[in-house]
Amino acid sequence: MKPVHTVLALSAFAAIGAAVGMLLAPRRGRETRENIKDFLRSHYPGMKTRRLEALADQIAREVKAEVQ
């Protein structure tokens, strides 16, 4: 595996781990999705609100499906 692929894989796993950690935190789902949105806003400032909300909901659904 090329070093670039290794870095990308590690970054992806870190993001997934962060999302799982956020979803398993002792907060309500709405608060967790808001935290995901805040994170995405800080890292992708030009992202449109509709896309931001859709991505946060998608992350929440995927992680919830993996956990159950």
Tab-separated table of C-alpha atoms in Angstrom:
chain	number	residue	atom	x	y	z
A	1	MET	CA	0.000	0.000	0.000
A	2	LYS	CA	1.307	3.448	-0.883
A	3	PRO	CA	1.998	5.894	1.949
A	4	VAL	CA	-0.724	8.213	0.628
A	5	HIS	CA	-3.283	5.410	0.832
A	6	THR	CA	-2.179	4.625	4.366
A	7	VAL	CA	-2.612	8.237	5.443
A	8	LEU	CA	-6.042	8.426	3.800
A	9	ALA	CA	-7.125	5.173	5.442
A	10	LEU	CA	-5.960	6.344	8.859
A	11	SER	CA	-7.735	9.664	8.383
A	12	ALA	CA	-10.949	7.893	7.401
A	13	PHE	CA	-10.785	5.592	10.420
A	14	ALA	CA	-10.095	8.553	12.697
A	15	ALA	CA	-13.156	10.363	11.328
A	16	ILE	CA	-15.312	7.262	11.750
A	17	GLY	CA	-14.012	6.815	15.290
A	18	ALA	CA	-14.785	10.419	16.117
A	19	ALA	CA	-18.299	10.056	14.709
A	20	VAL	CA	-18.900	6.864	16.698
A	21	GLY	CA	-17.610	8.533	19.831
A	22	MET	CA	-19.895	11.484	19.300
A	23	LEU	CA	-22.901	9.270	18.669
A	24	LEU	CA	-22.247	7.146	21.737
A	25	ALA	CA	-21.779	10.182	23.950
A	26	PRO	CA	-24.418	10.726	26.630
A	27	ARG	CA	-26.290	13.372	24.628
A	28	ARG	CA	-29.532	13.418	22.727
A	29	GLY	CA	-29.476	12.711	18.994
A	30	ARG	CA	-30.375	16.292	18.129
A	31	GLU	CA	-27.458	17.626	20.179
A	32	THR	CA	-25.115	15.093	18.602
A	33	ARG	CA	-26.175	16.075	15.085
A	34	GLU	CA	-25.631	19.725	16.002
A	35	ASN	CA	-22.127	18.825	17.184
A	36	ILE	CA	-21.458	17.054	13.882
A	37	LYS	CA	-22.727	20.117	11.998
A	38	ASP	CA	-20.501	22.416	14.070
A	39	PHE	CA	-17.520	20.188	13.320
A	40	LEU	CA	-18.296	20.173	9.599
A	41	ARG	CA	-18.818	23.962	9.577
A	42	SER	CA	-15.426	24.510	11.180
A	43	HIS	CA	-13.630	22.214	8.722
A	44	TYR	CA	-15.650	23.055	5.575
A	45	PRO	CA	-16.727	26.701	5.939
A	46	GLY	CA	-18.103	26.999	2.376
A	47	MET	CA	-20.537	24.078	2.688
A	48	LYS	CA	-24.186	24.962	2.109
A	49	THR	CA	-26.573	24.495	5.035
A	50	ARG	CA	-28.788	21.948	3.262
A	51	ARG	CA	-25.776	19.804	2.296
A	52	LEU	CA	-24.343	20.184	5.797
A	53	GLU	CA	-27.552	18.928	7.417
A	54	ALA	CA	-27.866	16.053	4.949
A	55	LEU	CA	-24.274	14.976	5.585
A	56	ALA	CA	-24.687	15.174	9.379
A	57	ASP	CA	-27.870	13.077	9.197
A	58	GLN	CA	-26.163	10.551	6.910
A	59	ILE	CA	-23.217	10.210	9.298
A	60	ALA	CA	-25.598	9.731	12.229
A	61	ARG	CA	-27.613	7.038	10.375
A	62	GLU	CA	-24.548	5.122	9.211
A	63	VAL	CA	-22.880	5.091	12.595
A	64	LYS	CA	-26.136	4.119	14.327
A	65	ALA	CA	-26.546	1.217	11.894
A	66	GLU	CA	-22.977	0.046	12.589
A	67	VAL	CA	-23.450	0.219	16.345
A	68	GLN	CA	-26.690	-1.766	16.408
